[in-house]
mmCIF file of C-alpha atoms in Angstrom:
data_model
loop_
_atom_site.group_PDB
_atom_site.id
_atom_site.type_symbol
_atom_site.label_atom_id
_atom_site.label_comp_id
_atom_site.label_asym_id
_atom_site.label_seq_id
_atom_site.Cartn_x
_atom_site.Cartn_y
_atom_site.Cartn_z
ATOM 1 C CA MET A 346 -12.427 -24.755 5.942
ATOM 2 C CA THR A 347 -10.241 -27.358 4.516
ATOM 3 C CA SER A 348 -6.762 -27.227 6.685
ATOM 4 C CA ARG A 349 -3.754 -25.422 4.571
ATOM 5 C CA THR A 350 -0.385 -26.552 4.125
ATOM 6 C CA MET A 351 2.113 -24.734 5.370
ATOM 7 C CA ILE A 352 5.142 -23.566 3.260
ATOM 8 C CA SER A 353 7.420 -21.289 5.670
ATOM 9 C CA GLU A 354 7.175 -19.552 8.826
ATOM 10 C CA PHE A 355 9.209 -16.955 10.232
ATOM 11 C CA VAL A 356 9.428 -14.734 13.195
ATOM 12 C CA LEU A 357 10.552 -10.969 13.006
ATOM 13 C CA GLU A 358 12.429 -9.333 15.396
ATOM 14 C CA PRO A 359 12.083 -5.633 16.400
ATOM 15 C CA GLY A 360 14.085 -3.480 14.159
ATOM 16 C CA THR A 361 13.888 -6.380 11.719
ATOM 17 C CA GLY A 362 12.207 -6.929 7.991
ATOM 18 C CA LYS A 363 12.033 -9.665 5.410
ATOM 19 C CA ALA A 364 11.634 -10.037 1.533
ATOM 20 C CA ILE A 365 9.354 -13.054 1.239
ATOM 21 C CA GLU A 366 8.801 -14.665 -2.464
ATOM 22 C CA LEU A 367 5.142 -15.167 -2.458
ATOM 23 C CA LEU A 368 3.838 -16.914 -5.465
ATOM 24 C CA LYS A 369 0.134 -16.493 -6.773
ATOM 25 C CA GLY A 370 -1.644 -18.932 -5.114
ATOM 26 C CA GLN A 371 0.034 -18.647 -1.856
ATOM 27 C CA ILE A 372 -0.930 -16.491 1.518
ATOM 28 C CA LEU A 373 1.282 -15.079 3.920
ATOM 29 C CA ARG A 374 0.148 -14.369 7.249
ATOM 30 C CA VAL A 375 1.539 -11.414 9.191
ATOM 31 C CA GLU A 376 0.290 -12.136 13.124
ATOM 32 C CA GLN A 377 0.740 -11.340 16.764
ATOM 33 C CA VAL A 378 3.721 -12.565 18.727
ATOM 34 C CA GLU A 379 2.261 -10.890 21.945
ATOM 35 C CA GLY A 380 0.176 -8.452 20.666
ATOM 36 C CA GLY A 381 -0.047 -4.647 19.895
ATOM 37 C CA GLN A 382 2.454 -4.806 16.920
ATOM 38 C CA CYS A 383 2.141 -2.388 14.260
ATOM 39 C CA ALA A 384 3.450 -4.140 11.306
ATOM 40 C CA ASP A 385 4.778 -2.356 7.832
ATOM 41 C CA PHE A 386 4.677 -3.378 4.399
ATOM 42 C CA ASN A 387 5.572 -3.184 0.697
ATOM 43 C CA CYS A 388 5.123 -5.433 -2.084
ATOM 44 C CA PHE A 389 5.918 -5.471 -5.598
ATOM 45 C CA ASN A 390 5.574 -7.861 -9.103
ATOM 46 C CA LEU A 391 8.353 -10.124 -8.386
ATOM 47 C CA HIS A 392 8.893 -10.110 -12.399
ATOM 48 C CA ASP A 393 9.080 -6.020 -12.828
ATOM 49 C CA TYR A 394 10.021 -3.926 -9.754
ATOM 50 C CA LYS A 395 8.722 -0.828 -11.295
ATOM 51 C CA GLU A 396 4.985 -2.357 -10.907
ATOM 52 C CA PHE A 397 4.186 -1.816 -6.765
ATOM 53 C CA MET A 398 1.616 -1.356 -4.586
ATOM 54 C CA HIS A 399 0.091 1.638 -4.068
ATOM 55 C CA CYS A 400 -1.231 3.111 -1.169
ATOM 56 C CA GLY A 401 -2.867 5.825 -2.982
ATOM 57 C CA ARG A 402 -5.479 3.560 -4.922
ATOM 58 C CA THR A 403 -6.020 1.639 -2.589
ATOM 59 C CA ARG A 404 -7.511 4.187 -0.360
ATOM 60 C CA THR A 405 -9.615 5.680 -2.968
ATOM 61 C CA VAL A 406 -11.323 2.708 -3.671
ATOM 62 C CA HIS A 407 -11.304 1.066 -0.128
ATOM 63 C CA GLY A 408 -11.515 3.637 2.416
ATOM 64 C CA PHE A 409 -8.630 4.638 4.660
ATOM 65 C CA HIS A 410 -9.086 1.213 6.523
ATOM 66 C CA PRO A 411 -8.385 -1.770 4.364
ATOM 67 C CA THR A 412 -9.576 -5.085 5.663
ATOM 68 C CA THR A 413 -11.569 -7.965 4.562
ATOM 69 C CA GLY A 414 -12.596 -8.817 1.447
ATOM 70 C CA THR A 415 -10.709 -5.585 -0.653
ATOM 71 C CA PHE A 416 -7.636 -5.702 -2.644
ATOM 72 C CA MET A 417 -4.362 -3.732 -2.974
ATOM 73 C CA TRP A 418 -3.858 -2.221 -5.679
ATOM 74 C CA SER A 419 -0.555 -1.099 -8.016
ATOM 75 C CA ALA A 420 -0.219 2.546 -9.326
ATOM 76 C CA PRO A 421 -0.565 4.092 -11.780
ATOM 77 C CA PRO A 422 -0.700 2.915 -15.007
ATOM 78 C CA ARG A 423 -1.013 -1.102 -13.541
ATOM 79 C CA GLU A 424 -3.354 -0.530 -11.053
ATOM 80 C CA ARG A 425 -4.072 -4.474 -10.737
ATOM 81 C CA ALA A 426 -5.358 -6.255 -7.792
ATOM 82 C CA MET A 427 -2.310 -7.743 -6.475
ATOM 83 C CA LEU A 428 -3.096 -8.653 -2.981
ATOM 84 C CA TYR A 429 -6.823 -9.752 -0.940
ATOM 85 C CA ILE A 430 -6.852 -9.164 1.959
ATOM 86 C CA LEU A 431 -8.693 -12.802 3.155
ATOM 87 C CA GLU A 432 -8.800 -12.702 6.623
ATOM 88 C CA ASP A 433 -8.188 -9.890 9.107
ATOM 89 C CA THR A 434 -9.257 -10.568 13.195
ATOM 90 C CA VAL A 435 -8.363 -7.112 13.753
ATOM 91 C CA GLY A 436 -10.157 -5.187 10.987
ATOM 92 C CA ARG A 437 -7.698 -1.965 11.881
ATOM 93 C CA ASN A 438 -4.844 -1.298 9.085
ATOM 94 C CA ASP A 439 -4.065 1.926 7.488
ATOM 95 C CA VAL A 440 -3.093 3.797 4.146
ATOM 96 C CA LEU A 441 -3.246 7.137 5.216
ATOM 97 C CA PHE A 442 0.341 7.714 6.986
ATOM 98 C CA PRO A 443 3.333 6.959 5.105
ATOM 99 C CA ARG A 444 5.989 4.863 6.694
ATOM 100 C CA CYS A 445 8.326 6.397 9.409
ATOM 101 C CA SER A 446 11.938 7.319 8.863
ATOM 102 C CA ALA A 447 15.414 8.916 9.885
ATOM 103 C CA TYR A 448 14.820 12.123 9.219
ATOM 104 C CA VAL A 449 11.337 11.819 11.656
ATOM 105 C CA TYR A 450 12.927 10.832 14.558
ATOM 106 C CA GLU A 451 15.495 12.926 14.583
ATOM 107 C CA ALA A 452 13.637 15.991 13.356
ATOM 108 C CA ALA A 453 10.582 15.419 16.615
ATOM 109 C CA TYR A 454 12.353 13.550 18.987
ATOM 110 C CA GLY A 455 16.506 14.819 18.502
ATOM 111 C CA PHE A 456 17.248 11.201 18.428
ATOM 112 C CA VAL A 457 20.440 11.110 15.704
ATOM 113 C CA VAL A 458 19.684 7.053 15.773
ATOM 114 C CA HIS A 459 16.419 5.300 15.633
ATOM 115 C CA THR A 460 14.627 2.415 14.659
ATOM 116 C CA ASN A 461 12.823 3.560 11.375
ATOM 117 C CA CYS A 462 10.771 1.425 9.032
ATOM 118 C CA HIS A 463 12.133 3.220 5.750
ATOM 119 C CA ASP A 464 15.464 1.861 6.455
ATOM 120 C CA ILE A 465 14.607 -1.444 7.726
ATOM 121 C CA GLN A 466 12.523 -1.742 4.425
ATOM 122 C CA ALA A 467 15.505 -0.717 2.932
ATOM 123 C CA GLU A 468 17.675 -2.951 4.162
ATOM 124 C CA ALA A 469 15.041 -5.881 3.326
ATOM 125 C CA GLN A 470 14.512 -5.014 -0.093
ATOM 126 C CA ARG A 471 18.577 -4.789 -0.033
ATOM 127 C CA GLU A 472 18.436 -8.204 -0.517
ATOM 128 C CA TYR A 473 16.662 -8.349 -3.881
ATOM 129 C CA GLY A 474 18.969 -5.424 -5.685
ATOM 130 C CA LEU A 475 16.945 -2.794 -4.521
ATOM 131 C CA THR A 476 17.491 0.459 -3.298
ATOM 132 C CA PRO A 477 16.542 2.926 -0.139
ATOM 133 C CA ASP A 478 14.472 4.904 -3.278
ATOM 134 C CA ASP A 479 12.527 1.850 -4.125
ATOM 135 C CA VAL A 480 10.863 1.714 -1.121
ATOM 136 C CA HIS A 481 7.314 3.144 -1.236
ATOM 137 C CA ASP A 482 4.632 4.226 1.565
ATOM 138 C CA SER A 483 3.711 1.352 3.616
ATOM 139 C CA PHE A 484 0.293 -0.592 4.008
ATOM 140 C CA ASN A 485 0.394 -0.260 7.544
ATOM 141 C CA LEU A 486 -1.181 -3.461 9.115
ATOM 142 C CA PHE A 487 -3.057 -3.352 12.672
ATOM 143 C CA MET A 488 -2.487 0.558 12.712
ATOM 144 C CA CYS A 489 -4.898 2.155 13.781
ATOM 145 C CA THR A 490 -5.976 6.119 12.919
ATOM 146 C CA GLY A 491 -8.173 8.386 11.691
ATOM 147 C CA VAL A 492 -9.117 12.151 10.630
ATOM 148 C CA ASP A 493 -10.037 14.939 13.188
ATOM 149 C CA GLU A 494 -12.634 17.328 12.531
ATOM 150 C CA ASP A 495 -9.456 19.762 11.023
ATOM 151 C CA GLY A 496 -8.792 17.058 8.343
ATOM 152 C CA HIS A 497 -5.368 16.128 10.562
ATOM 153 C CA ALA A 498 -4.130 12.750 10.529
ATOM 154 C CA PHE A 499 -3.623 11.088 13.598
ATOM 155 C CA MET A 500 -2.999 7.940 15.556
ATOM 156 C CA THR A 501 -3.753 5.809 18.551
ATOM 157 C CA ARG A 502 -3.288 2.621 20.408
ATOM 158 C CA GLN A 503 -4.171 -0.557 19.335
ATOM 159 C CA THR A 504 -6.283 -3.420 21.280
ATOM 160 C CA THR A 505 -4.819 -6.132 19.596
ATOM 161 C CA LYS A 506 -4.211 -9.755 21.447
ATOM 162 C CA PRO A 507 -1.564 -12.749 20.405
ATOM 163 C CA GLY A 508 -2.574 -14.334 17.646
ATOM 164 C CA ASP A 509 -4.857 -12.166 15.659
ATOM 165 C CA HIS A 510 -3.530 -12.071 11.979
ATOM 166 C CA VAL A 511 -4.361 -10.404 8.633
ATOM 167 C CA ASP A 512 -4.117 -12.955 5.627
ATOM 168 C CA LEU A 513 -2.912 -11.700 2.721
ATOM 169 C CA LEU A 514 -3.593 -13.732 -0.720
ATOM 170 C CA ALA A 515 -1.080 -13.027 -3.380
ATOM 171 C CA LEU A 516 -2.875 -12.487 -7.069
ATOM 172 C CA MET A 517 -0.246 -12.129 -9.103
ATOM 173 C CA ASP A 518 4.065 -13.562 -8.288
ATOM 174 C CA VAL A 519 5.096 -10.652 -5.479
ATOM 175 C CA LEU A 520 8.050 -9.422 -3.620
ATOM 176 C CA ALA A 521 6.299 -9.131 0.111
ATOM 177 C CA VAL A 522 8.210 -7.425 1.881
ATOM 178 C CA PRO A 523 7.124 -6.943 5.474
ATOM 179 C CA ASN A 524 8.826 -5.061 8.586
ATOM 180 C CA VAL A 525 8.235 -5.081 12.536
ATOM 181 C CA CYS A 526 7.379 -1.028 12.692
ATOM 182 C CA GLY A 527 9.833 0.887 14.317
ATOM 183 C CA ALA A 528 8.013 3.463 16.486
ATOM 184 C CA ASP A 529 8.430 2.796 20.034
ATOM 185 C CA VAL A 530 7.849 6.307 20.641
ATOM 186 C CA MET A 531 4.628 6.874 19.776
ATOM 187 C CA LYS A 532 1.621 5.063 19.939
ATOM 188 C CA THR A 533 1.382 2.665 16.838
ATOM 189 C CA SER A 534 2.617 -0.283 18.747
ATOM 190 C CA ASN A 535 1.620 0.830 22.126
ATOM 191 C CA PHE A 536 5.055 2.469 22.980
ATOM 192 C CA ALA A 537 6.985 -0.901 22.702
ATOM 193 C CA LEU A 538 8.474 -2.368 20.018
ATOM 194 C CA LYS A 539 7.513 -6.772 19.979
ATOM 195 C CA PRO A 540 8.330 -9.821 17.540
ATOM 196 C CA LEU A 541 6.202 -10.717 15.136
ATOM 197 C CA LYS A 542 4.614 -14.356 13.150
ATOM 198 C CA LEU A 543 4.815 -14.711 9.357
ATOM 199 C CA THR A 544 4.030 -17.816 8.108
ATOM 200 C CA VAL A 545 3.217 -18.492 4.374
ATOM 201 C CA PHE A 546 1.035 -20.894 3.244
ATOM 202 C CA ALA A 547 -0.626 -22.359 -0.311
ATOM 203 C CA ALA A 548 -3.918 -21.509 -0.549
ATOM 204 C CA THR A 549 -6.759 -23.834 -0.949
ATOM 205 C CA GLU A 550 -9.833 -24.204 -3.182
ATOM 206 C CA ALA A 551 -11.591 -22.630 -0.727
ATOM 207 C CA ASP A 552 -9.988 -19.680 -0.174
ATOM 208 C CA LEU A 553 -9.500 -18.983 -3.799
ATOM 209 C CA ALA A 554 -13.192 -19.200 -3.970
ATOM 210 C CA LYS A 555 -13.534 -16.257 -1.639
ATOM 211 C CA VAL A 556 -11.613 -13.682 -4.457
ATOM 212 C CA PRO A 557 -14.299 -11.377 -6.503
ATOM 213 C CA SER A 558 -13.268 -10.980 -9.786
ATOM 214 C CA VAL A 559 -11.872 -7.469 -10.779
ATOM 215 C CA PRO A 560 -12.283 -6.667 -14.750
ATOM 216 C CA THR A 561 -9.026 -6.613 -17.142
ATOM 217 C CA LEU A 562 -8.850 -3.246 -18.914
ATOM 218 C CA ALA A 563 -7.372 -1.769 -21.575
ATOM 219 C CA SER A 564 -6.189 1.153 -19.565
ATOM 220 C CA GLN A 565 -3.965 -1.237 -17.197
ATOM 221 C CA ARG A 566 -1.002 -0.472 -19.138
ATOM 222 C CA THR A 567 2.225 -2.415 -19.093
ATOM 223 C CA PRO A 568 5.699 -1.155 -20.166
ATOM 224 C CA LYS A 569 4.800 -3.070 -23.757
ATOM 225 C CA ASP A 570 2.501 -0.542 -24.214
ATOM 226 C CA PHE A 571 4.323 2.529 -23.173
ATOM 227 C CA ARG A 572 5.911 5.048 -25.654
ATOM 228 C CA ASN A 573 9.142 4.737 -24.187
ATOM 229 C CA PRO A 574 9.581 0.902 -22.273
ATOM 230 C CA VAL A 575 13.235 1.730 -21.395
ATOM 231 C CA ILE A 576 14.142 2.268 -17.583
ATOM 232 C CA LYS A 577 16.751 4.886 -17.262
ATOM 233 C CA THR A 578 19.666 3.605 -15.547
ATOM 234 C CA ASP A 579 21.265 6.939 -15.113
ATOM 235 C CA ARG A 580 20.667 9.417 -12.647
ATOM 236 C CA PRO A 581 21.267 13.282 -14.255
ATOM 237 C CA LEU A 582 17.534 14.314 -15.891
ATOM 238 C CA ARG A 583 18.512 15.218 -19.864
ATOM 239 C CA ARG A 584 16.256 16.962 -21.855
ATOM 240 C CA ASP A 585 16.122 14.540 -25.033
ATOM 241 C CA PRO A 586 16.453 17.197 -28.131
ATOM 242 C CA SER A 587 14.219 14.772 -30.963
ATOM 243 C CA TYR A 588 11.122 14.879 -28.221
ATOM 244 C CA LYS A 589 8.482 15.938 -30.176
ATOM 245 C CA PRO A 590 4.826 16.344 -27.393
ATOM 246 C CA GLU A 591 2.625 13.377 -28.110
ATOM 247 C CA PHE A 592 -0.359 14.125 -25.443
ATOM 248 C CA PRO A 593 -2.964 11.062 -25.764
ATOM 249 C CA ASN A 594 -6.422 12.257 -26.164
ATOM 250 C CA THR A 595 -6.080 15.939 -27.806
ATOM 251 C CA PRO A 596 -6.825 18.016 -28.999
ATOM 252 C CA ILE A 597 -9.400 17.955 -27.051
ATOM 253 C CA VAL A 598 -12.749 18.989 -28.589
ATOM 254 C CA VAL A 599 -15.560 20.947 -26.968
ATOM 255 C CA THR A 600 -19.192 19.749 -28.344
ATOM 256 C CA GLU A 601 -22.628 22.363 -27.672
ATOM 257 C CA LEU A 602 -25.388 20.123 -26.833
ATOM 258 C CA PRO A 603 -28.723 21.576 -26.568
ATOM 259 C CA ILE A 604 -30.325 20.678 -24.011
ATOM 260 C CA ALA A 605 -34.809 21.490 -23.882
ATOM 261 C CA LEU A 606 -36.459 22.108 -20.647
ATOM 262 C CA GLY A 607 -39.938 22.200 -20.373
ATOM 263 C CA PRO A 608 -41.715 24.645 -17.744
ATOM 264 C CA ASP A 609 -42.414 22.366 -15.045
ATOM 265 C CA GLU A 610 -38.318 20.551 -16.141
ATOM 266 C CA ILE A 611 -36.839 24.629 -15.902
ATOM 267 C CA ALA A 612 -38.939 24.995 -11.869
ATOM 268 C CA MET A 613 -37.327 22.173 -10.373
ATOM 269 C CA PHE A 614 -33.806 23.132 -12.270
ATOM 270 C CA ASN A 615 -34.053 26.846 -11.150
ATOM 271 C CA ALA A 616 -35.068 25.145 -7.488
ATOM 272 C CA VAL A 617 -32.211 22.794 -7.308
ATOM 273 C CA LYS A 618 -29.534 24.801 -9.192
ATOM 274 C CA ARG A 619 -25.917 25.555 -7.960
ATOM 275 C CA SER A 620 -25.491 28.821 -8.297
ATOM 276 C CA ASP A 621 -23.415 29.807 -5.188
ATOM 277 C CA ILE A 622 -21.113 27.472 -7.378
ATOM 278 C CA TYR A 623 -22.088 28.375 -10.662
ATOM 279 C CA GLY A 624 -23.605 32.031 -10.626
ATOM 280 C CA ASP A 625 -25.920 32.175 -13.899
ATOM 281 C CA ASP A 626 -24.459 29.691 -15.905
ATOM 282 C CA ASP A 627 -27.129 27.794 -16.347
ATOM 283 C CA ALA A 628 -25.112 24.762 -18.824
ATOM 284 C CA ALA A 629 -22.244 24.534 -15.945
ATOM 285 C CA ALA A 630 -24.912 24.462 -13.622
ATOM 286 C CA LEU A 631 -27.062 21.368 -15.303
ATOM 287 C CA ARG A 632 -24.220 19.412 -16.107
ATOM 288 C CA ASP A 633 -22.941 19.321 -12.636
ATOM 289 C CA LEU A 634 -26.914 18.254 -11.728
ATOM 290 C CA LEU A 635 -26.464 15.321 -14.616
ATOM 291 C CA PHE A 636 -23.435 13.886 -13.515
ATOM 292 C CA SER A 637 -23.778 14.427 -9.599
ATOM 293 C CA TRP A 638 -26.933 11.876 -10.769
ATOM 294 C CA TRP A 639 -25.366 9.752 -12.366
ATOM 295 C CA GLU A 640 -22.418 8.846 -10.066
ATOM 296 C CA GLU A 641 -25.039 8.665 -7.484
ATOM 297 C CA ARG A 642 -27.372 6.452 -9.751
ATOM 298 C CA PHE A 643 -24.655 4.451 -11.818
ATOM 299 C CA LEU A 644 -21.380 4.652 -10.634
ATOM 300 C CA GLN A 645 -22.090 2.440 -6.745
ATOM 301 C CA ALA A 646 -18.672 3.230 -5.559
ATOM 302 C CA HIS A 647 -16.228 5.474 -4.563
ATOM 303 C CA ALA A 648 -14.668 7.351 -7.052
ATOM 304 C CA GLY A 649 -11.808 5.998 -9.190
ATOM 305 C CA ALA A 650 -12.920 2.213 -7.980
ATOM 306 C CA PRO A 651 -13.576 -0.274 -10.814
ATOM 307 C CA ALA A 652 -16.547 -2.319 -10.948
ATOM 308 C CA ILE A 653 -15.895 -5.799 -8.440
ATOM 309 C CA GLU A 654 -18.221 -8.416 -8.822
ATOM 310 C CA THR A 655 -19.343 -9.287 -5.441
ATOM 311 C CA LYS A 656 -19.940 -13.314 -4.691
#
């Protein structure tokens, strides 16, 4: 691969984070120095901080452990690809757990003072005028997590080594905010706090060619499309006396569509319909069959995922 041009380099010490202007076409590498360290990560559109990385949409599209070849998406209604994971030498990241906070350590451990990701993120973001309210759920790099049979999330130790890294390619101008996770009393970072290395590179043509195409859709809305594009600057919530509801896509119209089934089709339908859910409501049972078949045959993606071209 053609060698990349290095733009900047930082070392994050325990208890700290760094807000970095990562421009479109630049790569942020988050790298292990000693190994075994989790990094929390926030990300905002550099030109509109209300567009931020959304772990909920990202895990819906790519699962709990996004890795090489996946995107980090912004929150609705923007829902755009902000970053692309170009390289991941470990393949174990997390969008399931929230950031750790001061409350967690006081409530669970009795520590009134303790390093925590929320406060570290808030301080790093303050350089760009953001407040603790603006910190969002983190993309947790190198964090090993899962879900048990009872539906409870768990975390376990990691096996990262010095030099292991994740390369994040900016698909728009962003404020990227990584921090050294503040959890030293959990398995998150193997019960310790260690530094992380950050390097910003200019992407090569070969790097850019690896990114699949994503669609541009009418539903990806920005403030120019909002009925109220003005961001509130005061804190109290007060009713607008001139407000009149204008819900989109209403009134909803339900149209009956008769479906004629032959004897063989009726027999097949009766053999597979979900009477345990729909009882004698054959219309609802048939609707379930139709859309379940369509999901399996044509959707070819996780629920809520856009159609992404594969290279």
